C-alpha positions as CSV (number, residue, x, y, z in Angstrom):
1,M,-8.4,161.0,-0.5
2,S,-6.2,162.4,-3.0
3,D,-7.4,165.9,-4.5
4,R,-8.1,163.6,-8.0
5,Q,-11.2,161.9,-6.1
6,S,-12.5,164.6,-4.6
7,N,-12.6,166.3,-8.0
8,L,-14.3,163.4,-9.3
9,I,-16.9,162.6,-6.1
10,A,-18.1,167.0,-6.8
11,R,-18.4,166.1,-10.7
12,N,-20.3,163.7,-10.1
13,V,-22.3,165.2,-7.2
14,M,-23.1,167.9,-9.5
15,R,-24.9,165.7,-12.0
16,T,-26.9,163.2,-10.3
17,G,-26.9,164.8,-7.0
18,L,-25.8,162.1,-5.0
19,E,-23.2,162.1,-3.0
20,C,-22.3,159.0,-1.7
21,A,-18.2,159.4,-0.7
22,P,-19.3,159.6,3.3
23,Y,-21.2,157.1,3.1
24,G,-18.0,154.5,1.7
25,G,-18.8,155.0,-2.4
26,P,-19.2,154.7,-4.8
27,H,-16.8,157.4,-6.4
28,S,-17.2,156.9,-10.2
29,E,-20.2,158.3,-12.6
30,E,-21.0,154.9,-14.1
31,E,-21.9,153.4,-10.8
32,Y,-23.6,156.8,-9.4
33,S,-25.5,156.5,-12.2
34,E,-27.1,153.7,-11.5
35,L,-28.3,154.6,-8.2
36,V,-30.2,157.4,-9.5
37,Y,-34.0,156.3,-9.0
38,W,-35.9,159.1,-10.9
39,R,-35.1,162.2,-13.1
40,D,-36.8,165.2,-13.2
41,I,-37.8,166.0,-16.7
42,S,-39.5,169.2,-17.1
43,L,-40.8,168.9,-20.5
44,D,-42.9,166.1,-18.3
45,A,-44.5,168.7,-16.4
46,T,-46.0,170.1,-19.9
47,F,-47.8,167.5,-20.7
48,A,-51.6,166.8,-20.3
49,S,-53.9,163.6,-21.2
50,P,-56.0,164.3,-24.7
51,Y,-58.7,163.0,-22.0
52,Y,-57.9,166.4,-20.0
53,N,-60.5,168.9,-19.6
54,P,-59.6,172.0,-17.9
55,L,-63.4,173.5,-18.1
56,I,-64.8,170.5,-16.2
57,Q,-61.8,169.2,-14.2
58,E,-61.1,172.2,-13.3
59,S,-64.5,173.6,-12.8
60,K,-65.6,174.7,-8.8
61,A,-69.4,175.8,-10.0
62,P,-72.3,172.7,-9.0
63,P,-73.3,171.3,-11.3
64,H,-69.7,169.7,-11.5
65,R,-69.1,167.1,-14.1
66,T,-65.5,166.5,-12.8
67,K,-64.7,163.0,-13.6
68,Y,-62.9,161.4,-10.6
69,L,-60.6,158.0,-9.7
70,T,-61.1,157.0,-6.3
71,F,-58.9,154.4,-4.4
72,E,-57.8,152.7,-1.4
73,M,-54.9,152.1,0.5
74,D,-54.7,148.1,0.4
75,G,-53.6,146.2,3.4
76,S,-50.1,145.2,2.4
77,G,-47.0,147.4,3.8
78,W,-45.7,150.6,2.9
79,N,-43.7,150.1,-0.6
80,N,-46.8,148.0,-2.0
81,I,-48.7,151.1,-0.8
82,R,-46.4,153.4,-2.3
83,L,-46.3,152.0,-5.6
84,S,-50.3,151.2,-6.4
85,F,-50.2,155.2,-5.6
86,E,-47.5,155.9,-7.9
87,N,-49.6,153.9,-10.5
88,M,-53.5,155.4,-9.5
89,M,-51.9,159.0,-10.4
90,L,-50.0,157.4,-13.6
91,L,-54.5,156.3,-14.6
92,A,-55.9,159.3,-13.3
93,H,-53.3,161.3,-15.3
94,S,-53.6,159.6,-18.7
95,M,-57.3,159.2,-18.8
96,G,-58.0,162.9,-17.7
97,R,-59.5,162.3,-14.1
98,T,-59.0,164.1,-10.5
99,L,-57.8,162.3,-8.1
100,V,-59.1,161.5,-5.1
101,M,-56.7,160.2,-2.1
102,P,-58.3,158.2,0.4
103,P,-58.4,159.1,4.5
104,K,-55.3,158.9,6.7
105,R,-55.5,155.3,8.2
106,Q,-52.5,152.4,9.9
107,I,-50.6,150.4,7.3
108,A,-49.7,147.5,7.5
109,H,-45.9,146.8,9.8
110,G,-47.2,149.8,11.9
111,M,-44.6,152.2,10.2
112,P,-45.2,155.7,11.4
113,D,-45.1,159.1,10.0
114,I,-42.0,161.4,10.8
115,H,-43.5,162.6,13.9
116,G,-43.8,159.2,15.4
117,S,-48.0,158.5,14.6
118,K,-49.2,155.4,12.8
119,T,-51.8,156.9,11.4
120,I,-50.2,158.0,7.7
121,S,-51.7,159.8,5.0
122,F,-49.9,159.9,1.4
123,D,-49.0,163.9,2.6
124,D,-46.9,162.4,5.1
125,F,-44.5,161.1,2.4
126,Y,-44.9,163.5,-0.6
127,D,-46.0,167.1,-1.3
128,I,-49.1,166.2,-2.6
129,N,-50.2,170.0,-3.4
130,A,-46.8,170.5,-5.4
131,I,-47.1,167.4,-7.6
132,S,-50.6,168.6,-8.7
133,A,-49.6,172.6,-8.7
134,K,-47.0,170.7,-11.2
135,Q,-48.0,167.8,-13.3
136,N,-50.3,169.6,-16.5
137,G,-53.4,168.2,-16.5
138,L,-53.3,166.0,-13.0
139,N,-55.9,167.6,-10.3
140,I,-55.1,165.5,-6.7
141,I,-57.6,166.2,-4.0
142,S,-58.8,164.8,-0.1
143,M,-61.7,162.4,-0.3
144,E,-62.6,165.0,2.2
145,E,-62.8,167.6,-0.2
146,F,-64.3,165.0,-2.4
147,L,-67.0,164.5,-0.3
148,E,-67.9,167.6,0.7
149,R,-67.9,168.6,-3.2
150,E,-69.8,165.9,-4.6
151,A,-71.4,163.7,-1.7
152,V,-73.3,165.9,1.0
153,N,-74.7,168.0,-2.2
154,G,-76.6,164.8,-3.6
155,N,-74.5,165.3,-6.9
156,L,-73.9,161.7,-6.7
157,N,-76.2,158.8,-7.9
158,S,-76.5,155.4,-7.0
159,M,-75.4,152.8,-9.9
160,A,-78.6,150.7,-9.5
161,T,-81.4,153.1,-8.9
162,G,-80.4,156.7,-10.3
163,A,-81.3,158.5,-6.9
164,A,-79.0,160.1,-5.2
165,I,-77.6,159.0,-2.4
166,Y,-75.4,160.4,0.6
167,P,-72.2,159.0,2.5
168,P,-73.5,157.2,6.0
169,N,-74.1,159.9,8.4
170,N,-73.1,162.3,5.8
171,Q,-69.9,162.2,7.3
172,V,-67.3,163.4,5.3
173,N,-63.6,163.1,7.7
174,W,-63.3,159.0,7.0
175,N,-59.7,159.5,8.8
176,N,-58.1,156.8,11.0
177,Q,-62.2,155.3,11.2
178,R,-63.6,151.8,10.0
179,L,-63.5,152.5,6.2
180,E,-65.7,149.5,5.2
181,P,-69.2,151.9,5.0
182,L,-67.2,154.3,2.8
183,W,-65.9,151.9,0.2
184,S,-69.4,150.5,0.2
185,Y,-70.7,153.8,-0.5
186,I,-67.9,154.7,-2.7
187,S,-68.8,151.2,-4.4
188,A,-72.6,152.1,-4.7
189,I,-72.3,155.1,-6.7
190,S,-69.4,154.9,-8.9
191,R,-68.5,152.4,-12.2
192,T,-66.0,149.8,-10.2
193,F,-64.2,147.0,-12.9
194,N,-63.5,143.4,-11.1
195,W,-60.3,142.3,-12.4
196,N,-60.3,138.9,-14.4
197,P,-57.2,138.1,-15.8
198,K,-58.4,134.8,-17.4
Protein backbone atom coordinates (compact mmCIF):
# COMPACT_ATOMS: atom_id res chain seq x y z
CA MET A 1 0.00 0.00 0.00
CA SER A 2 1.34 3.41 -0.95
CA ASP A 3 1.78 6.35 1.46
CA ARG A 4 -0.95 8.17 -0.44
CA GLN A 5 -3.42 5.31 0.15
CA SER A 6 -2.43 5.11 3.83
CA ASN A 7 -3.02 8.85 4.30
CA LEU A 8 -6.36 8.64 2.50
CA ILE A 9 -7.45 5.74 4.71
CA ALA A 10 -6.35 7.57 7.87
CA ARG A 11 -8.36 10.66 6.86
CA ASN A 12 -11.43 8.54 6.08
CA VAL A 13 -11.22 6.72 9.42
CA MET A 14 -11.13 10.09 11.19
CA ARG A 15 -14.25 11.32 9.31
CA THR A 16 -16.41 8.20 9.46
CA GLY A 17 -14.97 6.10 12.28
CA LEU A 18 -14.76 3.12 9.93
CA GLU A 19 -11.61 1.26 9.06
CA CYS A 20 -12.19 -1.18 6.21
CA ALA A 21 -8.71 -1.32 4.67
CA PRO A 22 -7.62 -4.42 6.63
CA TYR A 23 -10.62 -6.19 5.08
CA GLY A 24 -9.91 -5.15 1.52
CA GLY A 25 -11.58 -1.75 1.36
CA PRO A 26 -13.34 0.44 0.54
CA HIS A 27 -10.63 3.08 0.40
CA SER A 28 -12.37 6.25 -0.81
CA GLU A 29 -14.43 8.72 1.23
CA GLU A 30 -17.39 8.28 -1.10
CA GLU A 31 -17.40 4.53 -0.47
CA TYR A 32 -16.83 4.97 3.28
CA SER A 33 -19.69 7.44 3.65
CA GLU A 34 -22.14 4.98 2.10
CA LEU A 35 -21.36 2.46 4.84
CA VAL A 36 -22.25 4.72 7.74
CA TYR A 37 -25.65 3.55 9.00
CA TRP A 38 -26.24 6.24 11.57
CA ARG A 39 -24.48 9.36 12.77
CA ASP A 40 -24.85 10.73 16.27
CA ILE A 41 -26.27 14.24 16.03
CA SER A 42 -25.78 15.58 19.55
CA LEU A 43 -28.52 18.19 19.23
CA ASP A 44 -31.09 15.41 18.71
CA ALA A 45 -30.54 14.18 22.28
CA THR A 46 -31.85 17.48 23.66
CA PHE A 47 -35.22 17.21 21.93
CA ALA A 48 -38.23 16.19 24.02
CA SER A 49 -41.72 15.67 22.68
CA PRO A 50 -44.26 18.41 23.44
CA TYR A 51 -46.31 15.59 25.02
CA TYR A 52 -43.57 14.78 27.51
CA ASN A 53 -44.25 16.12 31.01
CA PRO A 54 -41.26 15.49 33.30
CA LEU A 55 -43.33 16.17 36.43
CA ILE A 56 -45.50 13.18 35.54
CA GLN A 57 -43.14 10.89 33.65
CA GLU A 58 -40.25 11.17 36.09
CA SER A 59 -42.30 11.03 39.29
CA LYS A 60 -41.29 8.22 41.65
CA ALA A 61 -43.89 9.01 44.30
CA PRO A 62 -47.31 7.32 44.27
CA PRO A 63 -49.87 7.76 42.98
CA HIS A 64 -48.16 7.34 39.64
CA ARG A 65 -49.70 9.08 36.69
CA THR A 66 -46.94 8.03 34.36
CA LYS A 67 -48.06 7.01 30.90
CA TYR A 68 -46.47 3.87 29.47
CA LEU A 69 -46.00 2.10 26.18
CA THR A 70 -45.61 -1.68 26.42
CA PHE A 71 -44.77 -4.02 23.58
CA GLU A 72 -43.91 -7.63 23.06
CA MET A 73 -41.25 -9.16 20.88
CA ASP A 74 -42.86 -10.87 17.95
CA GLY A 75 -42.02 -14.41 16.96
CA SER A 76 -39.70 -13.48 14.13
CA GLY A 77 -35.94 -13.30 13.84
CA TRP A 78 -33.59 -10.76 15.35
CA ASN A 79 -33.68 -8.13 12.59
CA ASN A 80 -37.48 -7.77 12.74
CA ILE A 81 -37.36 -7.67 16.54
CA ARG A 82 -34.65 -4.99 16.42
CA LEU A 83 -36.68 -2.90 13.98
CA SER A 84 -39.78 -3.15 16.16
CA PHE A 85 -37.75 -2.03 19.19
CA GLU A 86 -36.40 1.00 17.32
CA ASN A 87 -39.95 1.90 16.27
CA MET A 88 -41.22 1.49 19.84
CA MET A 89 -38.49 3.88 21.07
CA LEU A 90 -39.59 6.44 18.48
CA LEU A 91 -43.26 6.03 19.42
CA ALA A 92 -42.59 6.28 23.16
CA HIS A 93 -40.43 9.35 22.68
CA SER A 94 -42.85 11.11 20.34
CA MET A 95 -45.84 10.40 22.63
CA GLY A 96 -43.97 11.34 25.82
CA ARG A 97 -44.46 7.89 27.35
CA THR A 98 -42.18 5.63 29.37
CA LEU A 99 -41.18 2.59 27.31
CA VAL A 100 -41.61 -0.74 29.11
CA MET A 101 -39.21 -3.38 27.83
CA PRO A 102 -40.50 -6.92 27.38
CA PRO A 103 -39.08 -9.77 29.49
CA LYS A 104 -36.14 -11.88 28.36
CA ARG A 105 -37.06 -14.79 26.15
CA GLN A 106 -35.79 -17.06 23.43
CA ILE A 107 -36.12 -15.75 19.91
CA ALA A 108 -36.64 -17.48 16.60
CA HIS A 109 -33.63 -19.04 14.93
CA GLY A 110 -31.99 -19.70 18.33
CA MET A 111 -29.68 -16.68 18.21
CA PRO A 112 -27.48 -16.64 21.35
CA ASP A 113 -26.29 -13.57 23.22
CA ILE A 114 -22.59 -12.82 23.77
CA HIS A 115 -22.43 -15.37 26.61
CA GLY A 116 -23.98 -18.18 24.55
CA SER A 117 -27.39 -17.99 26.22
CA LYS A 118 -30.36 -18.32 23.91
CA THR A 119 -32.55 -16.40 26.35
CA ILE A 120 -32.03 -12.77 25.39
CA SER A 121 -33.25 -9.27 26.06
CA PHE A 122 -32.56 -6.00 24.35
CA ASP A 123 -30.03 -5.27 27.11
CA ASP A 124 -27.84 -7.94 25.53
CA PHE A 125 -27.51 -5.83 22.39
CA TYR A 126 -28.16 -2.22 23.45
CA ASP A 127 -27.09 -0.15 26.43
CA ILE A 128 -30.69 0.64 27.40
CA ASN A 129 -29.70 2.71 30.45
CA ALA A 130 -27.38 4.86 28.34
CA ILE A 131 -30.06 5.41 25.68
CA SER A 132 -32.58 6.42 28.33
CA ALA A 133 -30.09 8.70 30.10
CA LYS A 134 -28.84 10.37 26.92
CA GLN A 135 -32.14 11.11 25.20
CA ASN A 136 -34.13 13.92 26.79
CA GLY A 137 -37.77 12.90 27.21
CA LEU A 138 -37.23 9.15 26.83
CA ASN A 139 -37.57 6.95 29.89
CA ILE A 140 -37.12 3.20 29.55
CA ILE A 141 -37.84 0.66 32.30
CA SER A 142 -38.04 -3.13 32.53
CA MET A 143 -41.30 -5.06 32.69
CA GLU A 144 -40.32 -6.14 36.19
CA GLU A 145 -39.91 -2.52 37.31
CA PHE A 146 -43.24 -1.59 35.70
CA LEU A 147 -45.07 -4.42 37.47
CA GLU A 148 -43.41 -3.63 40.83
CA ARG A 149 -44.17 0.07 40.49
CA GLU A 150 -47.73 -0.15 39.22
CA ALA A 151 -49.27 -3.62 39.24
CA VAL A 152 -48.58 -5.19 42.63
CA ASN A 153 -49.59 -1.94 44.32
CA GLY A 154 -53.05 -2.04 42.78
CA ASN A 155 -52.50 1.00 40.56
CA LEU A 156 -53.68 -0.75 37.39
CA ASN A 157 -57.36 -1.14 36.67
CA SER A 158 -59.31 -3.39 34.37
CA MET A 159 -60.41 -1.56 31.25
CA ALA A 160 -63.67 -3.54 31.40
CA THR A 161 -64.67 -3.09 35.07
CA GLY A 162 -62.51 -0.27 36.41
CA ALA A 163 -61.48 -2.45 39.37
CA ALA A 164 -57.84 -2.89 40.35
CA ILE A 165 -56.39 -6.10 38.97
CA TYR A 166 -53.07 -7.73 39.71
CA PRO A 167 -50.67 -9.71 37.53
CA PRO A 168 -51.13 -13.50 37.51
CA ASN A 169 -49.98 -14.79 40.91
CA ASN A 170 -48.65 -11.27 41.62
CA GLN A 171 -45.62 -12.33 39.60
CA VAL A 172 -43.24 -9.57 38.45
CA ASN A 173 -40.34 -11.53 36.93
CA TRP A 174 -41.41 -13.11 33.65
CA ASN A 175 -37.99 -13.73 32.13
CA ASN A 176 -37.89 -16.86 29.95
CA GLN A 177 -41.36 -17.98 30.98
CA ARG A 178 -44.59 -18.59 29.12
CA LEU A 179 -45.74 -15.04 28.40
CA GLU A 180 -49.36 -15.52 27.34
CA PRO A 181 -50.68 -14.89 30.91
CA LEU A 182 -48.63 -11.69 31.16
CA TRP A 183 -49.79 -10.35 27.77
CA SER A 184 -53.41 -11.22 28.62
CA TYR A 185 -53.02 -9.22 31.83
CA ILE A 186 -51.37 -6.29 30.00
CA SER A 187 -54.21 -6.32 27.45
CA ALA A 188 -56.78 -6.24 30.27
CA ILE A 189 -55.28 -3.10 31.85
CA SER A 190 -54.31 -1.31 28.62
CA ARG A 191 -55.90 0.46 25.77
CA THR A 192 -55.08 -1.78 22.86
CA PHE A 193 -55.60 -0.91 19.24
CA ASN A 194 -56.06 -3.46 16.51
CA TRP A 195 -54.37 -2.64 13.25
CA ASN A 196 -56.77 -2.72 10.33
CA PRO A 197 -55.25 -1.04 7.28
CA LYS A 198 -58.44 -1.37 5.17
